[in-house]
Amino acid sequence: MFVSQSTLPFGEPGKINPMSDRGVTLSLFSGAGGLDLGVEAAGFRTAAAVEIDQDAADTMEKNFKGLASPVLRQDIFDVPTKELLRAAGLRGRERPELLIGGPPCTPFSKSGFWLEWKRAGLDPDASLLQAYTRILAEARPRAFILENVYALTYKNKASGPAFERLLREIDEAGYHFRWQVLNAADFGVPQLRPRLFVVGVPKRNRLPELPQPTHGGSWERRTTGSFARPHVTTGEALNGLVTLPEHEEVVRGKWGHLLPEIPPGENYLHYTAERGHPHPLFEWRSRYWSFLLKLNPNRSSPTIQAQPGPNVGPFHWENRRLRVPELRRLFTFPDDFELVGRRTSVQAQMGNAVPPLLAQRVAEQVALAIA
């Protein structure tokens, strides 16, 4: 429960009229619909979606009224392209305007590289990229947007061959493309969240640009984006948001009691000898950066994860877990967006989502190219 109206620039009018209908979108691996919200703000309409997670599919159906049929709740390998086109209301030689999707990132996530079988490229989920390119080749949309973790671009034995294969299959499907890693904070999202975007159109058509940053600031010991405007801070994003306490917001686990002493913006390193703690509890850089990580109201949020451990942040500067309305703000979902499921499911839906504002900026550029 909360009382507020969003102060974020989501849906801010740009070069594209957000009320226009630019045609049918097919949505793969839809999740909670962050990518869909962005492309709809750029004038497209999600008409058919594939999502195997039941809570996320319920979330899609509750919030997207332009769907021509219920969400296809199947393994994508069991969904023929013809069935997806029929679900979107397309018949005969009709084709969609846009194909979008972010295949699950399990094999390429940076946080999973400590597993040898992932580094070796043995995760079967890697083939979900091929499910996307199969539908791309068969549905023949006028344009596509593919989103994924930026670690897919790493030149290691897991990501390197998979990324090369992905780009080769896009080319073989008859599309040319651009790709780039975009940091959501550089586009007005109050979260430092780098994501890979690949956009493309049939080879005879004008290739879309990727958007230019509108904001800038610090990220991982370097500067990023445009300094025309600073990154939106968590304090700005959550300003005026009134929420009620939630049942699952207390930080428990073996180390949860340590959180109150950690200053905003810091993490477990506060309890190391190198930081001058009189009673060090941890070795320097012995944990993930997000361990006991606390938000700083004067900075953008670090990346919010889908399945954090009991002592993995970011946590609110009031020494608690983030509440659902706060998660929505930090991802630029509208305040009235309804999320279905228990708290852990909502966390997963948000943590896996594309920030809608970032998706909108990408989709606007695609819309310009195919106008």
Short mmCIF file of C-alpha atoms in Angstrom, two decimals:
data_model
loop_
_atom_site.label_atom_id
_atom_site.label_comp_id
_atom_site.label_asym_id
_atom_site.label_seq_id
_atom_site.Cartn_x
_atom_site.Cartn_y
_atom_site.Cartn_z
CA MET A 1 0.00 0.00 0.00
CA PHE A 2 1.24 3.48 -0.82
CA VAL A 3 0.09 6.97 -1.56
CA SER A 4 1.97 8.87 -4.23
CA GLN A 5 2.33 9.81 -7.85
CA SER A 6 5.58 9.02 -9.62
CA THR A 7 8.05 11.87 -9.88
CA LEU A 8 10.21 10.01 -12.38
CA PRO A 9 10.38 10.98 -16.07
CA PHE A 10 8.73 7.73 -17.23
CA GLY A 11 6.57 8.44 -20.27
CA GLU A 12 8.15 11.84 -20.73
CA PRO A 13 7.13 13.01 -24.23
CA GLY A 14 9.92 12.60 -26.73
CA LYS A 15 10.06 12.46 -30.51
CA ILE A 16 7.46 9.69 -30.60
CA ASN A 17 3.81 10.24 -29.72
CA PRO A 18 3.19 7.71 -26.92
CA MET A 19 -0.52 7.58 -27.84
CA SER A 20 0.09 6.47 -31.43
CA ASP A 21 -0.36 2.84 -32.48
CA ARG A 22 2.69 1.81 -34.44
CA GLY A 23 1.60 -1.76 -34.83
CA VAL A 24 1.68 -5.19 -33.25
CA THR A 25 4.51 -6.33 -30.98
CA LEU A 26 5.36 -9.95 -30.19
CA SER A 27 6.87 -10.28 -26.72
CA LEU A 28 9.11 -13.24 -25.78
CA PHE A 29 10.35 -13.99 -22.24
CA SER A 30 8.03 -11.17 -21.17
CA GLY A 31 8.49 -11.36 -17.41
CA ALA A 32 6.66 -8.55 -15.66
CA GLY A 33 6.64 -6.50 -18.87
CA GLY A 34 9.29 -3.84 -18.32
CA LEU A 35 10.40 -4.02 -21.94
CA ASP A 36 6.75 -4.02 -23.03
CA LEU A 37 5.96 -0.89 -21.01
CA GLY A 38 8.82 0.89 -22.72
CA VAL A 39 7.87 -0.05 -26.26
CA GLU A 40 4.23 0.80 -25.60
CA ALA A 41 5.30 4.25 -24.36
CA ALA A 42 7.06 4.60 -27.73
CA GLY A 43 3.80 3.86 -29.55
CA PHE A 44 3.81 0.10 -30.16
CA ARG A 45 1.28 -2.38 -28.76
CA THR A 46 2.06 -5.75 -27.21
CA ALA A 47 -0.51 -8.09 -28.76
CA ALA A 48 0.96 -11.49 -27.84
CA ALA A 49 3.32 -12.61 -25.10
CA VAL A 50 5.12 -15.81 -24.08
CA GLU A 51 6.00 -16.24 -20.40
CA ILE A 52 6.30 -19.54 -18.58
CA ASP A 53 6.37 -18.14 -15.02
CA GLN A 54 2.79 -18.10 -13.76
CA ASP A 55 3.04 -15.02 -11.54
CA ALA A 56 4.77 -12.99 -14.25
CA ALA A 57 2.16 -14.10 -16.79
CA ASP A 58 -0.57 -12.98 -14.38
CA THR A 59 1.20 -9.64 -14.01
CA MET A 60 1.26 -9.23 -17.80
CA GLU A 61 -2.44 -10.00 -18.16
CA LYS A 62 -3.40 -7.66 -15.32
CA ASN A 63 -1.51 -4.66 -16.74
CA PHE A 64 -1.49 -4.99 -20.55
CA LYS A 65 -4.99 -4.47 -21.92
CA GLY A 66 -3.87 -4.55 -25.58
CA LEU A 67 -3.14 -8.28 -25.55
CA ALA A 68 -5.16 -9.97 -28.28
CA SER A 69 -5.23 -13.26 -26.33
CA PRO A 70 -4.09 -14.62 -22.96
CA VAL A 71 -0.36 -14.93 -22.34
CA LEU A 72 1.07 -18.16 -23.76
CA ARG A 73 2.26 -19.90 -20.58
CA GLN A 74 4.44 -22.49 -22.27
CA ASP A 75 8.04 -23.39 -22.73
CA ILE A 76 9.05 -21.28 -25.69
CA PHE A 77 10.39 -24.38 -27.45
CA ASP A 78 6.80 -25.67 -27.51
CA VAL A 79 5.39 -22.50 -29.09
CA PRO A 80 5.28 -22.62 -32.90
CA THR A 81 5.70 -19.21 -34.51
CA LYS A 82 2.33 -19.64 -36.27
CA GLU A 83 0.64 -20.03 -32.89
CA LEU A 84 2.29 -16.86 -31.63
CA LEU A 85 1.19 -14.93 -34.74
CA ARG A 86 -2.39 -16.19 -34.34
CA ALA A 87 -2.34 -15.16 -30.68
CA ALA A 88 -1.46 -11.64 -31.83
CA GLY A 89 -4.38 -11.58 -34.24
CA LEU A 90 -2.20 -11.77 -37.35
CA ARG A 91 -3.42 -13.78 -40.32
CA GLY A 92 -2.06 -14.91 -43.65
CA ARG A 93 0.95 -12.87 -44.75
CA GLU A 94 0.53 -10.27 -42.01
CA ARG A 95 3.67 -9.77 -39.96
CA PRO A 96 4.39 -7.98 -36.69
CA GLU A 97 5.87 -4.54 -36.48
CA LEU A 98 8.24 -5.47 -33.67
CA LEU A 99 9.69 -8.51 -31.91
CA ILE A 100 11.06 -7.96 -28.40
CA GLY A 101 12.50 -10.14 -25.67
CA GLY A 102 15.22 -10.76 -23.14
CA PRO A 103 16.12 -14.47 -23.01
CA PRO A 104 16.94 -15.48 -19.41
CA CYS A 105 20.54 -14.70 -18.59
CA THR A 106 21.45 -17.73 -16.43
CA PRO A 107 24.46 -18.90 -18.48
CA PHE A 108 26.02 -15.47 -18.93
CA SER A 109 25.25 -13.62 -15.71
CA LYS A 110 28.39 -12.13 -14.22
CA SER A 111 27.38 -13.42 -10.78
CA GLY A 112 27.39 -17.00 -12.06
CA PHE A 113 30.90 -17.17 -13.49
CA TRP A 114 32.25 -18.83 -10.34
CA LEU A 115 30.50 -22.01 -11.53
CA GLU A 116 32.83 -23.96 -13.80
CA TRP A 117 30.00 -25.47 -15.84
CA LYS A 118 28.77 -21.96 -16.68
CA ARG A 119 32.22 -20.75 -17.62
CA ALA A 120 32.48 -23.78 -19.89
CA GLY A 121 29.23 -22.83 -21.65
CA LEU A 122 27.38 -25.99 -20.59
CA ASP A 123 24.20 -24.36 -19.26
CA PRO A 124 21.24 -25.58 -21.36
CA ASP A 125 19.50 -22.22 -20.96
CA ALA A 126 22.01 -20.81 -23.45
CA SER A 127 19.84 -22.25 -26.21
CA LEU A 128 17.08 -19.76 -25.33
CA LEU A 129 18.94 -17.29 -27.52
CA GLN A 130 18.29 -19.67 -30.41
CA ALA A 131 14.57 -19.73 -29.54
CA TYR A 132 14.58 -15.96 -30.08
CA THR A 133 16.42 -16.10 -33.42
CA ARG A 134 14.15 -18.95 -34.62
CA ILE A 135 11.05 -16.79 -34.11
CA LEU A 136 12.84 -13.78 -35.61
CA ALA A 137 13.53 -15.72 -38.82
CA GLU A 138 9.99 -17.15 -39.02
CA ALA A 139 7.89 -14.16 -37.92
CA ARG A 140 9.85 -11.63 -40.04
CA PRO A 141 9.04 -8.50 -37.99
CA ARG A 142 9.81 -5.05 -39.37
CA ALA A 143 12.23 -4.56 -36.45
CA PHE A 144 13.46 -6.31 -33.33
CA ILE A 145 14.86 -5.46 -29.89
CA LEU A 146 16.82 -8.07 -27.93
CA GLU A 147 18.00 -7.38 -24.38
CA ASN A 148 20.39 -9.38 -22.21
CA VAL A 149 23.07 -9.20 -19.54
CA TYR A 150 26.14 -7.28 -20.62
CA ALA A 151 28.37 -10.22 -19.63
CA LEU A 152 27.16 -11.93 -22.80
CA THR A 153 29.66 -9.71 -24.64
CA TYR A 154 32.62 -11.00 -22.60
CA LYS A 155 35.26 -12.76 -24.68
CA ASN A 156 35.43 -15.95 -22.62
CA LYS A 157 34.64 -19.54 -23.55
CA ALA A 158 31.05 -19.31 -22.30
CA SER A 159 29.91 -15.93 -23.57
CA GLY A 160 32.15 -15.44 -26.59
CA PRO A 161 30.91 -18.31 -28.79
CA ALA A 162 27.30 -17.77 -27.68
CA PHE A 163 27.37 -14.08 -28.63
CA GLU A 164 29.06 -14.79 -31.96
CA ARG A 165 26.44 -17.43 -32.73
CA LEU A 166 23.62 -15.06 -31.81
CA LEU A 167 24.87 -12.34 -34.15
CA ARG A 168 25.47 -14.86 -36.93
CA GLU A 169 21.92 -16.20 -36.65
CA ILE A 170 20.49 -12.67 -36.75
CA ASP A 171 22.44 -12.06 -39.95
CA GLU A 172 21.28 -15.38 -41.44
CA ALA A 173 17.68 -14.43 -40.64
CA GLY A 174 18.09 -11.48 -43.02
CA TYR A 175 18.62 -8.65 -40.54
CA HIS A 176 21.38 -6.17 -39.95
CA PHE A 177 21.83 -4.79 -36.46
CA ARG A 178 23.60 -2.65 -33.91
CA TRP A 179 24.49 -3.65 -30.38
CA GLN A 180 25.67 -1.72 -27.36
CA VAL A 181 25.79 -1.99 -23.58
CA LEU A 182 23.61 0.77 -22.11
CA ASN A 183 23.64 1.79 -18.46
CA ALA A 184 20.09 2.51 -17.32
CA ALA A 185 21.27 5.36 -15.07
CA ASP A 186 22.53 7.21 -18.16
CA PHE A 187 18.92 7.48 -19.34
CA GLY A 188 17.23 8.79 -16.20
CA VAL A 189 16.69 5.50 -14.36
CA PRO A 190 17.77 5.78 -10.69
CA GLN A 191 19.69 2.51 -10.91
CA LEU A 192 23.18 1.68 -12.20
CA ARG A 193 22.09 -1.23 -14.36
CA PRO A 194 24.14 -2.02 -17.51
CA ARG A 195 22.30 -4.11 -20.11
CA LEU A 196 23.08 -5.31 -23.60
CA PHE A 197 20.71 -4.18 -26.36
CA VAL A 198 20.70 -5.49 -29.92
CA VAL A 199 18.37 -3.75 -32.39
CA GLY A 200 17.88 -4.49 -36.05
CA VAL A 201 15.75 -4.39 -39.19
CA PRO A 202 15.71 -6.27 -42.52
CA LYS A 203 18.91 -5.60 -44.42
CA ARG A 204 17.27 -3.43 -47.07
CA ASN A 205 15.94 -0.99 -44.45
CA ARG A 206 17.50 1.87 -42.50
CA LEU A 207 19.28 0.64 -39.39
CA PRO A 208 18.09 2.16 -36.09
CA GLU A 209 20.48 4.12 -33.92
CA LEU A 210 20.80 3.40 -30.22
CA PRO A 211 19.87 6.27 -27.90
CA GLN A 212 22.35 8.83 -26.64
CA PRO A 213 22.67 9.23 -22.86
CA THR A 214 20.70 12.02 -21.22
CA HIS A 215 22.34 11.71 -17.77
CA GLY A 216 25.79 10.94 -16.42
CA GLY A 217 27.83 10.19 -13.32
CA SER A 218 30.09 7.67 -11.65
CA TRP A 219 29.93 3.92 -12.20
CA GLU A 220 32.52 1.35 -11.11
CA ARG A 221 35.36 3.83 -10.60
CA ARG A 222 34.76 5.62 -13.90
CA THR A 223 32.43 8.19 -15.35
CA THR A 224 29.65 7.26 -17.73
CA GLY A 225 26.95 8.96 -19.78
CA SER A 226 26.31 12.63 -20.41
CA PHE A 227 26.94 15.37 -17.89
CA ALA A 228 24.08 17.48 -19.20
CA ARG A 229 22.17 16.12 -16.20
CA PRO A 230 23.42 14.06 -13.25
CA HIS A 231 22.21 10.54 -12.58
CA VAL A 232 18.87 10.44 -10.75
CA THR A 233 19.48 9.55 -7.10
CA THR A 234 17.53 7.12 -4.96
CA GLY A 235 16.53 9.99 -2.72
CA GLU A 236 15.02 11.85 -5.68
CA ALA A 237 13.29 8.72 -6.94
CA LEU A 238 11.71 7.86 -3.59
CA ASN A 239 10.91 11.43 -2.60
CA GLY A 240 7.30 11.81 -1.52
CA LEU A 241 6.60 8.08 -1.62
CA VAL A 242 4.57 7.04 1.43
CA THR A 243 4.52 3.30 2.12
CA LEU A 244 3.44 0.92 4.84
CA PRO A 245 5.83 -1.62 6.39
CA GLU A 246 5.89 -5.04 4.75
CA HIS A 247 6.01 -8.44 6.42
CA GLU A 248 9.29 -9.53 4.83
CA GLU A 249 11.40 -6.37 5.10
CA VAL A 250 13.46 -7.23 8.20
CA VAL A 251 17.06 -8.15 7.34
CA ARG A 252 17.74 -11.50 8.96
CA GLY A 253 20.42 -14.08 8.35
CA LYS A 254 23.71 -14.52 10.16
CA TRP A 255 24.94 -10.97 9.46
CA GLY A 256 21.75 -8.89 9.30
CA HIS A 257 22.34 -7.33 12.72
CA LEU A 258 25.47 -5.62 11.34
CA LEU A 259 23.58 -3.43 8.89
CA PRO A 260 22.73 -0.46 11.16
CA GLU A 261 26.40 0.44 11.72
CA ILE A 262 27.19 0.56 7.97
CA PRO A 263 27.04 4.10 6.53
CA PRO A 264 24.73 4.76 3.53
CA GLY A 265 26.40 3.73 0.29
CA GLU A 266 28.81 1.32 1.99
CA ASN A 267 28.86 -2.46 2.42
CA TYR A 268 30.57 -5.21 4.45
CA LEU A 269 33.97 -3.57 3.84
CA HIS A 270 33.04 -1.22 6.68
CA TYR A 271 33.90 -4.16 8.96
CA THR A 272 37.46 -4.68 7.64
CA ALA A 273 40.84 -3.70 9.06
CA GLU A 274 41.55 -1.74 5.88
CA ARG A 275 38.65 0.57 6.71
CA GLY A 276 39.91 0.97 10.25
CA HIS A 277 37.26 -1.04 12.04
CA PRO A 278 38.41 -1.79 15.62
CA HIS A 279 36.95 -5.31 15.47
CA PRO A 280 37.21 -6.53 11.85
CA LEU A 281 34.85 -9.30 10.86
CA PHE A 282 35.70 -9.77 7.17
CA GLU A 283 38.74 -10.00 4.96
CA TRP A 284 39.21 -7.33 2.32
CA ARG A 285 37.19 -8.15 -0.83
CA SER A 286 36.19 -11.56 0.50
CA ARG A 287 32.50 -11.15 -0.40
CA TYR A 288 30.37 -9.92 -3.29
CA TRP A 289 30.12 -6.12 -3.45
CA SER A 290 26.37 -6.34 -2.74
CA PHE A 291 26.90 -8.10 0.61
CA LEU A 292 25.39 -5.85 3.32
CA LEU A 293 25.22 -3.06 0.75
CA LYS A 294 23.15 -0.06 1.77
CA LEU A 295 21.63 2.57 -0.53
CA ASN A 296 22.88 6.13 -0.44
CA PRO A 297 20.04 8.65 -0.97
CA ASN A 298 22.51 10.92 -2.80
CA ARG A 299 23.45 8.32 -5.43
CA SER A 300 21.72 6.03 -7.91
CA SER A 301 20.97 2.53 -6.72
CA PRO A 302 23.37 -0.27 -7.59
CA THR A 303 21.87 -3.11 -9.65
CA ILE A 304 18.92 -4.73 -7.88
CA GLN A 305 19.04 -8.51 -8.15
CA ALA A 306 16.24 -10.97 -8.80
CA GLN A 307 17.22 -13.52 -6.14
CA PRO A 308 19.37 -11.90 -3.47
CA GLY A 309 20.61 -13.93 -0.54
CA PRO A 310 19.50 -13.06 3.01
CA ASN A 311 22.29 -10.50 3.49
CA VAL A 312 22.58 -9.28 -0.11
CA GLY A 313 21.49 -5.73 -0.88
CA PRO A 314 20.98 -3.07 -1.75
CA PHE A 315 19.05 -2.36 1.43
CA HIS A 316 17.26 0.86 2.32
CA TRP A 317 19.29 3.41 4.30
CA GLU A 318 16.74 2.81 7.09
CA ASN A 319 18.31 -0.68 7.54
CA ARG A 320 15.52 -2.75 5.98
CA ARG A 321 14.65 -4.44 2.71
CA LEU A 322 13.19 -2.31 -0.03
CA ARG A 323 9.40 -2.23 -0.21
CA VAL A 324 7.55 -3.07 -3.41
CA PRO A 325 6.54 0.54 -4.22
CA GLU A 326 10.20 1.51 -3.79
CA LEU A 327 11.29 -1.23 -6.18
CA ARG A 328 8.82 0.09 -8.75
CA ARG A 329 10.28 3.59 -8.45
CA LEU A 330 13.88 2.38 -8.75
CA PHE A 331 12.99 0.53 -11.97
CA THR A 332 10.72 3.34 -13.33
CA PHE A 333 7.60 1.19 -13.32
CA PRO A 334 4.47 3.31 -12.83
CA ASP A 335 3.24 3.58 -9.26
CA ASP A 336 -0.07 1.93 -10.17
CA PHE A 337 1.54 -1.08 -11.89
CA GLU A 338 0.18 -4.25 -10.24
CA LEU A 339 2.58 -7.10 -9.46
CA VAL A 340 1.15 -10.55 -8.80
CA GLY A 341 2.65 -13.07 -6.37
CA ARG A 342 4.38 -13.38 -3.03
CA ARG A 343 7.20 -11.03 -2.04
CA THR A 344 9.94 -13.34 -3.35
CA SER A 345 8.16 -13.61 -6.69
CA VAL A 346 7.76 -9.84 -6.94
CA GLN A 347 11.48 -9.40 -6.19
CA ALA A 348 12.31 -11.84 -8.98
CA GLN A 349 9.97 -10.14 -11.44
CA MET A 350 11.50 -6.75 -10.70
CA GLY A 351 15.09 -7.98 -10.59
CA ASN A 352 14.71 -9.61 -14.01
CA ALA A 353 12.95 -6.63 -15.58
CA VAL A 354 14.17 -4.10 -18.10
CA PRO A 355 13.65 -0.60 -16.68
CA PRO A 356 10.73 0.74 -18.76
CA LEU A 357 12.29 4.18 -19.20
CA LEU A 358 15.43 2.67 -20.73
CA ALA A 359 13.31 0.42 -22.96
CA GLN A 360 11.31 3.43 -24.09
CA ARG A 361 14.43 5.32 -25.18
CA VAL A 362 15.61 2.32 -27.22
CA ALA A 363 12.17 1.77 -28.77
CA GLU A 364 11.87 5.42 -29.76
CA GLN A 365 14.97 5.08 -31.91
CA VAL A 366 13.62 1.92 -33.53
CA ALA A 367 10.30 3.66 -34.22
CA LEU A 368 12.11 6.54 -35.93
CA ALA A 369 13.97 4.15 -38.22
CA ILE A 370 10.87 2.31 -39.42
CA ALA A 371 8.45 5.25 -39.52
#
